[in-house]
Amino acid sequence: MKKIRKAVFPVAGLGTRFLPATKAIPKEMLPVVDKPVIQYVVDEAREAGIEHFIFVTGRNKAVIEDHFDVQVELYDTLAQRGKDDQLAHLQRLQPQAGQTSFTRQQVPLGLGHAVWCARELVGDEPFALLLPDMIMQSAKGCTSEMVELYERTGKNVIAVQECDPAEAHKYGIVAMGPSVANGFEVTGMVEKPAPGTAPSNYFINGRYILQPQIFDLLSRQEKGAGGEIQLTDAMLKLMETQPFFAHPYRGRTFDCGSPEGFIEANVAYALSNPAMHDRVLGLIESFLDKPARS
């Protein structure tokens, strides 16, 4: 069994739901309290033992590469001003030389195509895939828990969460098979099932561990919903020859690809910070007590 050493982050999206804020700033660089969204996702991967971080970028995404690069002038200034705590914090977040790679998705053909663009950097080994819009809040990272299930099965693993059954038609839903370790075998997947037809209320939440055979399937995958190459379609093909397992994630997931989810994440992380909790809670309560005038 090969260790999960590499993670792919598809960060080529335009972030149209955040315009005009994302006209010049990638949506992945929007801050949740004191860190950009992409930093939370990379930190989750690092906690899981990931050694190589692969970013599939698009136009106007160079600032993401700059964020994960060494900023000599900034580091020198912090050192000269005696801001040792801030300097040490930045250095802890800094990937080591050779740990980051960047490749370009030249045409926006969907998530499946973005994953395929990373094929040469991943090579012939299993890899983690983390959607950068989704950030997870829990004592132990979602990807770390998935790696534990992978180490028990040696196969494909996807993270899932429970939703209200009445809302299942909004998500990609999995069908449940026998229990295995801290998860269960996946016997099927359906994207946005018709109301009342979902095989379960477990939806795919944006974290995957995939075998490298997915790349060959993606290279031959026809366009699906929205005229794009869909990752789910390729996973269904791979399921014909390889088992998939699901890890039910029990933490909180914030969809930072939507303004509502982004605000929710900021509130949740601010309230979880002891230095900010009381102040932020007081502000929220004051807004509720004194609603803004129309």
mmCIF file of C-alpha atoms in Angstrom:
data_model
loop_
_atom_site.group_PDB
_atom_site.id
_atom_site.type_symbol
_atom_site.label_atom_id
_atom_site.label_comp_id
_atom_site.label_asym_id
_atom_site.label_seq_id
_atom_site.Cartn_x
_atom_site.Cartn_y
_atom_site.Cartn_z
ATOM 1 C CA MET A 1 0.000 0.000 0.000
ATOM 2 C CA LYS A 2 1.394 3.359 -1.036
ATOM 3 C CA LYS A 3 1.328 6.243 1.411
ATOM 4 C CA ILE A 4 -0.820 9.272 0.567
ATOM 5 C CA ARG A 5 1.921 11.827 -0.054
ATOM 6 C CA LYS A 6 0.323 14.238 -2.514
ATOM 7 C CA ALA A 7 -2.774 16.419 -2.481
ATOM 8 C CA VAL A 8 -4.433 18.261 -5.355
ATOM 9 C CA PHE A 9 -6.185 21.605 -4.861
ATOM 10 C CA PRO A 10 -8.283 22.783 -7.852
ATOM 11 C CA VAL A 11 -8.156 26.578 -7.490
ATOM 12 C CA ALA A 12 -8.927 27.706 -11.040
ATOM 13 C CA GLY A 13 -12.542 28.783 -10.423
ATOM 14 C CA LEU A 14 -13.594 32.361 -11.183
ATOM 15 C CA GLY A 15 -15.522 32.980 -7.970
ATOM 16 C CA THR A 16 -18.369 34.731 -9.775
ATOM 17 C CA ARG A 17 -20.650 34.533 -6.721
ATOM 18 C CA PHE A 18 -18.308 36.972 -4.958
ATOM 19 C CA LEU A 19 -17.999 39.613 -7.654
ATOM 20 C CA PRO A 20 -16.860 42.346 -7.550
ATOM 21 C CA ALA A 21 -14.677 41.245 -4.583
ATOM 22 C CA THR A 22 -13.059 38.508 -6.684
ATOM 23 C CA LYS A 23 -12.449 40.621 -9.773
ATOM 24 C CA ALA A 24 -8.772 40.980 -8.779
ATOM 25 C CA ILE A 25 -8.497 38.700 -5.711
ATOM 26 C CA PRO A 26 -8.957 34.918 -6.017
ATOM 27 C CA LYS A 27 -11.855 33.645 -3.939
ATOM 28 C CA GLU A 28 -9.437 31.203 -2.285
ATOM 29 C CA MET A 29 -7.550 34.177 -0.841
ATOM 30 C CA LEU A 30 -10.547 35.758 0.870
ATOM 31 C CA PRO A 31 -9.862 35.773 4.624
ATOM 32 C CA VAL A 32 -11.705 33.742 7.226
ATOM 33 C CA VAL A 33 -10.756 35.707 10.359
ATOM 34 C CA ASP A 34 -6.966 35.873 9.941
ATOM 35 C CA LYS A 35 -6.152 33.285 7.251
ATOM 36 C CA PRO A 36 -7.203 32.924 3.607
ATOM 37 C CA VAL A 37 -9.582 30.083 2.831
ATOM 38 C CA ILE A 38 -6.908 28.106 0.961
ATOM 39 C CA GLN A 39 -4.623 28.141 4.011
ATOM 40 C CA TYR A 40 -7.202 26.260 6.097
ATOM 41 C CA VAL A 41 -7.438 23.567 3.415
ATOM 42 C CA VAL A 42 -3.672 23.224 3.044
ATOM 43 C CA ASP A 43 -3.283 23.042 6.828
ATOM 44 C CA GLU A 44 -5.796 20.188 6.891
ATOM 45 C CA ALA A 45 -3.785 18.318 4.265
ATOM 46 C CA ARG A 46 -0.512 18.918 6.107
ATOM 47 C CA GLU A 47 -2.002 17.540 9.323
ATOM 48 C CA ALA A 48 -2.833 14.348 7.399
ATOM 49 C CA GLY A 49 0.819 13.842 6.455
ATOM 50 C CA ILE A 50 0.699 15.307 2.943
ATOM 51 C CA GLU A 51 4.182 16.132 1.671
ATOM 52 C CA HIS A 52 3.491 17.621 -1.767
ATOM 53 C CA PHE A 53 0.841 20.276 -2.437
ATOM 54 C CA ILE A 54 -0.341 20.517 -6.071
ATOM 55 C CA PHE A 55 -2.391 23.554 -7.118
ATOM 56 C CA VAL A 56 -4.344 23.554 -10.373
ATOM 57 C CA THR A 57 -4.643 27.259 -11.107
ATOM 58 C CA GLY A 58 -6.168 29.569 -13.682
ATOM 59 C CA ARG A 59 -5.628 33.132 -14.809
ATOM 60 C CA ASN A 60 -5.254 35.789 -12.104
ATOM 61 C CA LYS A 61 -4.268 33.186 -9.496
ATOM 62 C CA ALA A 62 -0.583 34.113 -9.148
ATOM 63 C CA VAL A 63 -1.214 35.566 -5.690
ATOM 64 C CA ILE A 64 -1.867 32.012 -4.417
ATOM 65 C CA GLU A 65 1.633 31.022 -5.479
ATOM 66 C CA ASP A 66 2.993 34.176 -3.839
ATOM 67 C CA HIS A 67 1.156 33.355 -0.611
ATOM 68 C CA PHE A 68 2.940 30.018 -0.292
ATOM 69 C CA ASP A 69 6.321 31.473 -1.257
ATOM 70 C CA VAL A 70 8.965 32.938 1.059
ATOM 71 C CA GLN A 71 8.626 36.728 1.392
ATOM 72 C CA VAL A 72 12.152 37.719 2.342
ATOM 73 C CA GLU A 73 11.443 41.424 2.817
ATOM 74 C CA LEU A 74 8.476 40.772 5.093
ATOM 75 C CA TYR A 75 10.365 38.224 7.175
ATOM 76 C CA ASP A 76 13.346 40.562 7.524
ATOM 77 C CA THR A 77 11.106 43.464 8.564
ATOM 78 C CA LEU A 78 9.325 41.368 11.204
ATOM 79 C CA ALA A 79 12.681 40.188 12.569
ATOM 80 C CA GLN A 80 14.080 43.737 12.725
ATOM 81 C CA ARG A 81 10.990 44.981 14.568
ATOM 82 C CA GLY A 82 11.114 42.169 17.093
ATOM 83 C CA LYS A 83 7.810 40.652 15.976
ATOM 84 C CA ASP A 84 9.112 37.162 16.665
ATOM 85 C CA ASP A 85 5.725 35.556 17.307
ATOM 86 C CA GLN A 86 4.298 36.708 13.999
ATOM 87 C CA LEU A 87 7.436 35.640 12.155
ATOM 88 C CA ALA A 88 7.410 32.195 13.752
ATOM 89 C CA HIS A 89 3.725 31.780 12.899
ATOM 90 C CA LEU A 90 4.310 32.592 9.230
ATOM 91 C CA GLN A 91 7.286 30.250 9.074
ATOM 92 C CA ARG A 92 5.230 27.390 10.526
ATOM 93 C CA LEU A 93 2.691 27.850 7.732
ATOM 94 C CA GLN A 94 5.392 27.992 5.055
ATOM 95 C CA PRO A 95 5.781 24.826 2.909
ATOM 96 C CA GLN A 96 9.346 23.659 2.493
ATOM 97 C CA ALA A 97 11.259 24.101 -0.761
ATOM 98 C CA GLY A 98 10.003 21.656 -3.382
ATOM 99 C CA GLN A 99 6.744 20.881 -1.566
ATOM 100 C CA THR A 100 4.494 22.995 -3.811
ATOM 101 C CA SER A 101 3.741 22.628 -7.519
ATOM 102 C CA PHE A 102 1.501 24.725 -9.754
ATOM 103 C CA THR A 103 -0.083 23.781 -13.065
ATOM 104 C CA ARG A 104 -2.579 25.667 -15.201
ATOM 105 C CA GLN A 105 -6.075 24.575 -16.205
ATOM 106 C CA GLN A 106 -6.077 26.480 -19.467
ATOM 107 C CA VAL A 107 -9.762 25.951 -20.283
ATOM 108 C CA PRO A 108 -12.546 25.826 -17.636
ATOM 109 C CA LEU A 109 -13.919 22.355 -18.411
ATOM 110 C CA GLY A 110 -15.009 21.357 -14.923
ATOM 111 C CA LEU A 111 -13.681 19.651 -11.819
ATOM 112 C CA GLY A 112 -12.856 16.405 -13.587
ATOM 113 C CA HIS A 113 -10.715 18.248 -16.116
ATOM 114 C CA ALA A 114 -8.971 20.210 -13.343
ATOM 115 C CA VAL A 115 -8.036 16.955 -11.607
ATOM 116 C CA TRP A 116 -6.795 15.513 -14.891
ATOM 117 C CA CYS A 117 -4.512 18.540 -15.330
ATOM 118 C CA ALA A 118 -2.537 17.346 -12.266
ATOM 119 C CA ARG A 119 -1.814 13.885 -13.712
ATOM 120 C CA GLU A 120 1.879 14.401 -14.482
ATOM 121 C CA LEU A 121 2.559 15.873 -11.047
ATOM 122 C CA VAL A 122 0.704 13.118 -9.195
ATOM 123 C CA GLY A 123 2.107 10.234 -11.220
ATOM 124 C CA ASP A 124 1.280 6.602 -10.512
ATOM 125 C CA GLU A 125 0.247 6.846 -6.882
ATOM 126 C CA PRO A 126 -2.941 7.468 -4.897
ATOM 127 C CA PHE A 127 -3.584 11.072 -3.935
ATOM 128 C CA ALA A 128 -5.858 13.275 -1.875
ATOM 129 C CA LEU A 129 -8.161 15.789 -3.518
ATOM 130 C CA LEU A 130 -9.415 18.702 -1.439
ATOM 131 C CA LEU A 131 -11.914 21.171 -2.853
ATOM 132 C CA PRO A 132 -10.713 24.597 -1.663
ATOM 133 C CA ASP A 133 -14.192 26.083 -1.245
ATOM 134 C CA MET A 134 -14.927 23.698 1.616
ATOM 135 C CA ILE A 135 -13.253 24.234 4.975
ATOM 136 C CA MET A 136 -13.746 21.819 7.870
ATOM 137 C CA GLN A 137 -13.849 22.598 11.574
ATOM 138 C CA SER A 138 -13.185 19.741 14.005
ATOM 139 C CA ALA A 139 -10.644 18.601 16.558
ATOM 140 C CA LYS A 140 -9.141 16.173 14.041
ATOM 141 C CA GLY A 141 -8.996 17.006 10.360
ATOM 142 C CA CYS A 142 -11.310 15.314 7.892
ATOM 143 C CA THR A 143 -8.419 14.269 5.641
ATOM 144 C CA SER A 144 -6.547 12.721 8.581
ATOM 145 C CA GLU A 145 -9.578 10.581 9.362
ATOM 146 C CA MET A 146 -9.872 9.591 5.701
ATOM 147 C CA VAL A 147 -6.231 8.516 5.599
ATOM 148 C CA GLU A 148 -6.940 6.193 8.538
ATOM 149 C CA LEU A 149 -9.737 4.532 6.539
ATOM 150 C CA TYR A 150 -7.484 4.346 3.466
ATOM 151 C CA GLU A 151 -4.823 2.593 5.522
ATOM 152 C CA ARG A 152 -7.414 -0.022 6.482
ATOM 153 C CA THR A 153 -8.736 -0.554 2.954
ATOM 154 C CA GLY A 154 -6.024 0.561 0.522
ATOM 155 C CA LYS A 155 -8.698 1.799 -1.880
ATOM 156 C CA ASN A 156 -10.650 4.911 -2.878
ATOM 157 C CA VAL A 157 -12.132 6.930 -0.012
ATOM 158 C CA ILE A 158 -14.600 9.811 -0.066
ATOM 159 C CA ALA A 159 -15.795 11.921 2.847
ATOM 160 C CA VAL A 160 -19.525 12.219 3.379
ATOM 161 C CA GLN A 161 -21.855 14.008 5.767
ATOM 162 C CA GLU A 162 -25.484 13.610 6.686
ATOM 163 C CA CYS A 163 -28.038 16.104 5.449
ATOM 164 C CA ASP A 164 -31.755 16.515 5.985
ATOM 165 C CA PRO A 165 -33.334 13.839 3.735
ATOM 166 C CA ALA A 166 -35.609 16.531 2.333
ATOM 167 C CA GLU A 167 -32.489 18.358 1.093
ATOM 168 C CA ALA A 168 -30.770 15.335 -0.494
ATOM 169 C CA HIS A 169 -31.813 16.382 -4.008
ATOM 170 C CA LYS A 170 -29.357 19.294 -3.766
ATOM 171 C CA TYR A 171 -26.228 17.136 -3.372
ATOM 172 C CA GLY A 172 -24.188 14.261 -4.693
ATOM 173 C CA ILE A 173 -25.476 11.313 -2.633
ATOM 174 C CA VAL A 174 -23.922 7.900 -1.986
ATOM 175 C CA ALA A 175 -25.576 4.520 -1.522
ATOM 176 C CA MET A 176 -24.523 2.677 1.630
ATOM 177 C CA GLY A 177 -23.032 -0.801 1.728
ATOM 178 C CA PRO A 178 -21.518 -2.824 4.584
ATOM 179 C CA SER A 179 -19.724 -1.057 7.453
ATOM 180 C CA VAL A 180 -15.919 -1.076 7.253
ATOM 181 C CA ALA A 181 -13.660 0.272 10.033
ATOM 182 C CA ASN A 182 -14.712 3.899 10.633
ATOM 183 C CA GLY A 183 -16.871 4.051 7.511
ATOM 184 C CA PHE A 184 -18.806 1.982 5.010
ATOM 185 C CA GLU A 185 -18.532 0.655 1.481
ATOM 186 C CA VAL A 186 -20.097 2.801 -1.241
ATOM 187 C CA THR A 187 -22.342 0.862 -3.611
ATOM 188 C CA GLY A 188 -23.455 3.762 -5.765
ATOM 189 C CA MET A 189 -23.404 7.514 -6.323
ATOM 190 C CA VAL A 190 -26.007 9.818 -7.795
ATOM 191 C CA GLU A 191 -25.714 13.532 -8.470
ATOM 192 C CA LYS A 192 -28.723 15.553 -7.268
ATOM 193 C CA PRO A 193 -31.290 12.736 -7.207
ATOM 194 C CA ALA A 194 -34.930 13.569 -7.811
ATOM 195 C CA PRO A 195 -36.788 14.358 -4.571
ATOM 196 C CA GLY A 196 -37.713 11.188 -2.738
ATOM 197 C CA THR A 197 -35.331 8.932 -4.712
ATOM 198 C CA ALA A 198 -32.031 9.433 -2.857
ATOM 199 C CA PRO A 199 -30.380 6.148 -1.773
ATOM 200 C CA SER A 200 -29.295 7.733 1.549
ATOM 201 C CA ASN A 201 -28.887 11.143 3.157
ATOM 202 C CA TYR A 202 -25.075 11.058 3.003
ATOM 203 C CA PHE A 203 -23.685 13.697 0.646
ATOM 204 C CA ILE A 204 -20.133 14.001 -0.720
ATOM 205 C CA ASN A 205 -18.525 16.970 1.048
ATOM 206 C CA GLY A 206 -15.458 17.780 -1.063
ATOM 207 C CA ARG A 207 -12.711 15.471 0.205
ATOM 208 C CA TYR A 208 -11.421 12.443 -1.724
ATOM 209 C CA ILE A 209 -8.613 9.883 -1.779
ATOM 210 C CA LEU A 210 -8.383 8.478 -5.291
ATOM 211 C CA GLN A 211 -6.334 5.842 -7.061
ATOM 212 C CA PRO A 212 -4.289 7.021 -10.088
ATOM 213 C CA GLN A 213 -6.426 5.026 -12.539
ATOM 214 C CA ILE A 214 -8.905 7.904 -12.320
ATOM 215 C CA PHE A 215 -6.653 9.921 -14.664
ATOM 216 C CA ASP A 216 -7.038 7.479 -17.566
ATOM 217 C CA LEU A 217 -10.801 7.512 -17.110
ATOM 218 C CA LEU A 218 -10.846 11.321 -17.010
ATOM 219 C CA SER A 219 -8.807 11.484 -20.232
ATOM 220 C CA ARG A 220 -11.614 9.543 -21.985
ATOM 221 C CA GLN A 221 -14.529 11.016 -20.060
ATOM 222 C CA GLU A 222 -17.193 12.680 -22.188
ATOM 223 C CA LYS A 223 -18.670 15.989 -21.105
ATOM 224 C CA GLY A 224 -21.542 15.655 -18.675
ATOM 225 C CA ALA A 225 -23.775 18.070 -16.786
ATOM 226 C CA GLY A 226 -23.167 21.706 -17.700
ATOM 227 C CA GLY A 227 -21.008 20.695 -20.667
ATOM 228 C CA GLU A 228 -18.134 19.930 -18.276
ATOM 229 C CA ILE A 229 -16.045 16.850 -17.485
ATOM 230 C CA GLN A 230 -17.541 15.609 -14.236
ATOM 231 C CA LEU A 231 -15.430 13.892 -11.593
ATOM 232 C CA THR A 232 -18.460 11.936 -10.341
ATOM 233 C CA ASP A 233 -18.930 10.343 -13.774
ATOM 234 C CA ALA A 234 -15.323 9.128 -13.767
ATOM 235 C CA MET A 235 -15.635 7.836 -10.201
ATOM 236 C CA LEU A 236 -18.693 5.809 -11.212
ATOM 237 C CA LYS A 237 -16.642 4.220 -13.997
ATOM 238 C CA LEU A 238 -13.790 3.503 -11.587
ATOM 239 C CA MET A 239 -16.269 1.928 -9.157
ATOM 240 C CA GLU A 240 -16.914 -0.770 -11.758
ATOM 241 C CA THR A 241 -13.420 -2.154 -11.154
ATOM 242 C CA GLN A 242 -12.372 -0.793 -7.745
ATOM 243 C CA PRO A 243 -14.197 -0.447 -4.422
ATOM 244 C CA PHE A 244 -14.991 2.914 -2.849
ATOM 245 C CA PHE A 245 -15.379 3.542 0.860
ATOM 246 C CA ALA A 246 -16.992 6.475 2.654
ATOM 247 C CA HIS A 247 -15.848 8.206 5.811
ATOM 248 C CA PRO A 248 -18.766 9.886 7.631
ATOM 249 C CA TYR A 249 -17.328 13.203 8.794
ATOM 250 C CA ARG A 250 -18.815 14.469 12.069
ATOM 251 C CA GLY A 251 -17.363 17.976 12.161
ATOM 252 C CA ARG A 252 -18.690 21.199 10.649
ATOM 253 C CA THR A 253 -18.279 22.034 6.965
ATOM 254 C CA PHE A 254 -18.505 25.560 5.565
ATOM 255 C CA ASP A 255 -19.073 26.147 1.871
ATOM 256 C CA CYS A 256 -16.952 29.241 1.380
ATOM 257 C CA GLY A 257 -17.863 29.267 -2.286
ATOM 258 C CA SER A 258 -21.114 30.979 -1.303
ATOM 259 C CA PRO A 259 -21.389 34.330 0.516
ATOM 260 C CA GLU A 260 -23.623 32.771 3.186
ATOM 261 C CA GLY A 261 -21.196 29.928 3.884
ATOM 262 C CA PHE A 262 -18.275 32.344 3.911
ATOM 263 C CA ILE A 263 -19.955 34.539 6.537
ATOM 264 C CA GLU A 264 -20.902 31.455 8.559
ATOM 265 C CA ALA A 265 -17.258 30.316 8.545
ATOM 266 C CA ASN A 266 -16.036 33.713 9.725
ATOM 267 C CA VAL A 267 -18.520 33.753 12.595
ATOM 268 C CA ALA A 268 -17.741 30.164 13.619
ATOM 269 C CA TYR A 269 -13.959 30.609 13.583
ATOM 270 C CA ALA A 270 -14.164 33.968 15.354
ATOM 271 C CA LEU A 271 -16.308 32.463 18.108
ATOM 272 C CA SER A 272 -13.866 29.545 18.453
ATOM 273 C CA ASN A 273 -10.996 31.991 19.074
ATOM 274 C CA PRO A 274 -10.817 32.676 22.848
ATOM 275 C CA ALA A 275 -9.331 36.125 22.248
ATOM 276 C CA MET A 276 -12.269 37.144 20.036
ATOM 277 C CA HIS A 277 -15.199 35.131 21.353
ATOM 278 C CA ASP A 278 -16.730 37.584 23.822
ATOM 279 C CA ARG A 279 -16.328 40.628 21.582
ATOM 280 C CA VAL A 280 -17.800 38.921 18.520
ATOM 281 C CA LEU A 281 -20.645 37.376 20.480
ATOM 282 C CA GLY A 282 -21.470 40.784 21.935
ATOM 283 C CA LEU A 283 -21.518 42.324 18.473
ATOM 284 C CA ILE A 284 -23.852 39.633 17.161
ATOM 285 C CA GLU A 285 -26.195 40.098 20.096
ATOM 286 C CA SER A 286 -26.201 43.872 19.616
ATOM 287 C CA PHE A 287 -27.140 43.486 15.955
ATOM 288 C CA LEU A 288 -30.003 41.177 16.909
ATOM 289 C CA ASP A 289 -31.194 43.601 19.598
ATOM 290 C CA LYS A 290 -31.009 46.617 17.304
ATOM 291 C CA PRO A 291 -31.782 45.580 13.718
ATOM 292 C CA ALA A 292 -30.514 47.931 11.038
ATOM 293 C CA ARG A 293 -33.003 50.459 9.730
ATOM 294 C CA SER A 294 -34.122 49.929 6.178
#
